[in-house]
Coordinates of C-alpha atoms in Angstrom, one line a residue:
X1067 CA 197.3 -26.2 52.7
X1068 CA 197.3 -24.8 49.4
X1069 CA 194.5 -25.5 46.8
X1070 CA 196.6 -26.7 44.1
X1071 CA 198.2 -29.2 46.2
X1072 CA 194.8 -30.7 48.0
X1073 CA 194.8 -34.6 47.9
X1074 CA 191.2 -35.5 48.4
X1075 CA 192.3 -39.0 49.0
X1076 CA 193.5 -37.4 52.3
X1077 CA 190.6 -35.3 53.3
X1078 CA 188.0 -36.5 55.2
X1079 CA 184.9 -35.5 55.1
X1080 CA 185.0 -34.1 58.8
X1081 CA 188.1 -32.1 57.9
X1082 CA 185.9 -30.9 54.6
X1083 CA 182.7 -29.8 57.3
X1084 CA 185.5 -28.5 59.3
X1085 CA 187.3 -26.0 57.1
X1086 CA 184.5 -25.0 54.3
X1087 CA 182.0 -22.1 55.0
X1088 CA 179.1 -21.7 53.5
X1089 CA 177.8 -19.6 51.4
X1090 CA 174.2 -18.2 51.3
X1091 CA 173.3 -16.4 48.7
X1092 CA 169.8 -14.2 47.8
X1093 CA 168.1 -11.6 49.8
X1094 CA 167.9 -11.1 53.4
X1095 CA 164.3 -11.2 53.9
X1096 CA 164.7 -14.8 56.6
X1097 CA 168.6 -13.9 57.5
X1098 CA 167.5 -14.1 61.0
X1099 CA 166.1 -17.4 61.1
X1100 CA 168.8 -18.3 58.4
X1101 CA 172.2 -17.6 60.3
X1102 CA 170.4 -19.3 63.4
X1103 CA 169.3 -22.6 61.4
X1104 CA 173.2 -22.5 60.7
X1105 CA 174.5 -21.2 63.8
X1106 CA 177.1 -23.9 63.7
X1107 CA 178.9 -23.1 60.7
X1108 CA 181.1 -19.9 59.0
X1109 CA 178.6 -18.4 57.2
X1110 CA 179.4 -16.3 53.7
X1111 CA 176.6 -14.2 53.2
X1112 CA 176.2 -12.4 49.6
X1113 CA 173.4 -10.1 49.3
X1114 CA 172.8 -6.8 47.7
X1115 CA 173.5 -2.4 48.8
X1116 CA 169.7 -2.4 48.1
X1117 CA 168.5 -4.7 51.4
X1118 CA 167.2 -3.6 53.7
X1119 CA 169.7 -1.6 56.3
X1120 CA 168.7 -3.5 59.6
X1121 CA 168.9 -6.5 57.8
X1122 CA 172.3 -5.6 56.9
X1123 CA 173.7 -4.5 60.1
X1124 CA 172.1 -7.7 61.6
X1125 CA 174.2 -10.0 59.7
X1126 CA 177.4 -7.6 60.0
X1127 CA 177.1 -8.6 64.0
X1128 CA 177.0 -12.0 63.4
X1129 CA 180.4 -13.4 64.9
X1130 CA 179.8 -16.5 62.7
X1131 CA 179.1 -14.6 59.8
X1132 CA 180.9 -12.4 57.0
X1133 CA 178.8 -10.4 54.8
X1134 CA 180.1 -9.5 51.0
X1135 CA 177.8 -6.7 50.1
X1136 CA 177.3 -6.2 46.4
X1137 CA 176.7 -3.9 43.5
X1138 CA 173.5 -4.1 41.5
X1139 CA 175.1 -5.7 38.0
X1140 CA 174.8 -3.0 35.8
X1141 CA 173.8 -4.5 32.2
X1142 CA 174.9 -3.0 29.6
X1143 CA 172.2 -1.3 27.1
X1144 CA 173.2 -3.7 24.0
X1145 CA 172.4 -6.4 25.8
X1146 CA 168.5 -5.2 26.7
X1147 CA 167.9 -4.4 23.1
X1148 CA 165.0 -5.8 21.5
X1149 CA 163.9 -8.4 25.0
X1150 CA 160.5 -8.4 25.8
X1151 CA 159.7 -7.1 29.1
X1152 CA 159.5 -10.1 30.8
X1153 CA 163.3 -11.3 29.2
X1154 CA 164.4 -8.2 30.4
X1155 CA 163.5 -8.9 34.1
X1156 CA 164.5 -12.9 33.8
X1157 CA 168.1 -11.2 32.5
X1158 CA 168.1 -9.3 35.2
X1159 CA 167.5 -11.5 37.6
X1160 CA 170.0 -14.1 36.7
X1161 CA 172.7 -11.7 36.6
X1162 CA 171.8 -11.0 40.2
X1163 CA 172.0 -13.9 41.2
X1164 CA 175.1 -15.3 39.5
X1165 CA 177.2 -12.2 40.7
X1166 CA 176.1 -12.4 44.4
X1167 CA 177.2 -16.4 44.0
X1168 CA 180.4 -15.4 42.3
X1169 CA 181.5 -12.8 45.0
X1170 CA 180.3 -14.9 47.7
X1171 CA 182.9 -17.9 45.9
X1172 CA 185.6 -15.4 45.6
X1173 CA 185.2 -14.1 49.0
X1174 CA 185.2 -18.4 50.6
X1175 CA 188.4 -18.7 48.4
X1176 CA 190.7 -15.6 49.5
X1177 CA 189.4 -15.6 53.1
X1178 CA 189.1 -19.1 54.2
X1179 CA 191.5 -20.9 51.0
X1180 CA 188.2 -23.0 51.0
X1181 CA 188.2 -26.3 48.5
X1182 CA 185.0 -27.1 48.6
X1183 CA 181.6 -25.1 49.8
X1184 CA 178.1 -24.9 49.2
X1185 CA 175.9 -22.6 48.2
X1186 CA 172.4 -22.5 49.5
X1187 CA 169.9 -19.7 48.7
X1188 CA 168.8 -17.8 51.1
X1189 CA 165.4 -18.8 52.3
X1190 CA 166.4 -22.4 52.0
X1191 CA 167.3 -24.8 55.2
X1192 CA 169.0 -27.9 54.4
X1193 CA 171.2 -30.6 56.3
X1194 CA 174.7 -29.6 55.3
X1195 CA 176.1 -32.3 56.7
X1196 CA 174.0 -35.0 54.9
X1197 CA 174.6 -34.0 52.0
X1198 CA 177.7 -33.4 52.3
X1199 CA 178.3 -36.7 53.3
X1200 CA 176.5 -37.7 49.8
X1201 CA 178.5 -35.3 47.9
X1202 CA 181.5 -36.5 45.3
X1203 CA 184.1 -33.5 46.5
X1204 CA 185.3 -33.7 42.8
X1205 CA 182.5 -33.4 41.0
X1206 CA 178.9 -31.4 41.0
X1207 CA 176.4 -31.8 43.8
X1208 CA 173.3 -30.6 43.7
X1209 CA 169.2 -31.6 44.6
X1210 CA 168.2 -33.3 41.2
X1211 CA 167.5 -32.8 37.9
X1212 CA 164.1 -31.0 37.6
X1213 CA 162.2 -32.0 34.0
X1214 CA 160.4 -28.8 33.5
X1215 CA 161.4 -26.5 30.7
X1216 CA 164.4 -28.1 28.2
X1217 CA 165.5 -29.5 32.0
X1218 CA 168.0 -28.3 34.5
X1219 CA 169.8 -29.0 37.4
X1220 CA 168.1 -27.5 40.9
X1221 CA 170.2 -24.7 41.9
X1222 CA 168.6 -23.8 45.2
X1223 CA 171.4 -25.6 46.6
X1224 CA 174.4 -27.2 45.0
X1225 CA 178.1 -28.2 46.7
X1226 CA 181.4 -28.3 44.4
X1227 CA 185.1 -27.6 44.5
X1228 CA 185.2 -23.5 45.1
X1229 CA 187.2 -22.6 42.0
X1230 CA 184.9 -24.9 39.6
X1231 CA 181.8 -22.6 40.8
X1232 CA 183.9 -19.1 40.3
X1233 CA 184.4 -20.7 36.5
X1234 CA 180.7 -21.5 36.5
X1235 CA 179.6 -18.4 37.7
X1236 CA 182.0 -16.0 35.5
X1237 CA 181.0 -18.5 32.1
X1238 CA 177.0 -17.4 33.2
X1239 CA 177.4 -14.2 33.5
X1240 CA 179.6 -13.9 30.1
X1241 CA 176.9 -15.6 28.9
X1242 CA 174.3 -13.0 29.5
X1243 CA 171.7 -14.9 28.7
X1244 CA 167.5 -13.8 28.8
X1245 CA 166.8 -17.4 30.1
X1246 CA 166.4 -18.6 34.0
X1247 CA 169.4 -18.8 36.0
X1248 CA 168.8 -22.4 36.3
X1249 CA 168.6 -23.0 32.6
X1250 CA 171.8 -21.0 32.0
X1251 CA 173.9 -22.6 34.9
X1252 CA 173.2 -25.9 33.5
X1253 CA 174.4 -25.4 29.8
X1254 CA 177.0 -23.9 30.9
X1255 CA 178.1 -26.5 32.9
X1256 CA 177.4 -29.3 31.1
X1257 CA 177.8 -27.5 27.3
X1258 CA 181.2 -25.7 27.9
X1259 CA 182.7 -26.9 30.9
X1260 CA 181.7 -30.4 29.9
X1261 CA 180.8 -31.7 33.6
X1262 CA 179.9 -35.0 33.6
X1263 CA 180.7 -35.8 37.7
X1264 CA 177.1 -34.8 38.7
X1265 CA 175.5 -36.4 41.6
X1266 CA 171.8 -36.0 43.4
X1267 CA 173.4 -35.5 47.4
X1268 CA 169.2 -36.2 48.3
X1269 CA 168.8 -39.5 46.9
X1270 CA 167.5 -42.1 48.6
X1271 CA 170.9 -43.8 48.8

């Protein structure tokens, strides 16, 4: 079935757990115990060239998993000028992480013409099937909203429709912003995409 013609009203939530991969995102450091915890699912892994090589080849034999590999995001020198040292890394970092998401995304899209996924980080272990069962397949799922800083939405793991997170991910890293990923994922998502179909998928409910 093709995205655009999707009617959710039709699609179970088994068929969802059924067809949608996951992605995991982050470095490889647990991908061992990772891939196992998920064992039962297709598995998008998006790391960087620089893990480690046996890490690397371990995934790549995985039958259950398909590893994007990607580039170091190279930012550009106008964008590093006049940051403290410590803005520089946060930078840095975010950009990392928002392009090994947005690969990850693209890869679930063109490979598996996924509608809806999650993305966990990668030294996180979570029931995907209770949350899913908690998500809104039309809207923004994630953990909670966390009060520290200005406040933000807890990325460690978040579920949506596949194309709404490649528009979230390409609108952070446009952004370029010194600030944590967290912080920057949430304005843009609630600033310029103007999300308002959030839901908590670990709420007591």
């Amino acid at each position: 079935m093709i995205y655009e013609e999707f009617d959710m009203r039709m699609y179970s939530y088994e068929d969802m757990e059924r067809d949608m991969p996951i992605i995991i995102q982050g470095p490889t450091t647990y991908c061992r115990e990772v891939s196992n915890y998920y064992k039962n699912y297709n598995q998008v892994w998006s790391t960087w060239n620089s893990e480690p090589e046996e890490n690397l080849e371990f995934l790549s034999k995985q039958k259950n998993v398909h590893l994007v590999i990607d580039d170091l995001p190279v930012i550009p020198k106008s964008k590093l000028e006049n940051l403290t040292e410590h803005a520089v890394w946060t930078l840095q970092r975010s950009m990392y992480q928002f392009t090994s998401t947005l690969n990850g995304f693209k890869y679930a899209d063109k490979n598996f013409g996924a509608y809806f996924a999650p993305k966990i980080r990668s030294d996180f272990l979570i029931d995907v099937a209770t949350s899913t069962h908690k998500s809104n397949p039309e809207g923004f799922n994630c953990l909670g909203w966390h009060n520290g800083s200005v406040g933000y939405l807890i990325d460690y793991y978040f579920v949506a429709p596949v194309r709404d997170v490649i528009r979230l991910m390409e609108g952070c890293i446009s952004l370029s912003h010194p600030s944590h990923s967290e912080n920057v994922m949430t304005y843009f998502l609630l600033e310029k995409m103007k999300q308002r179909n959030i839901r908590y998928c670990f709420d007591s409910t």
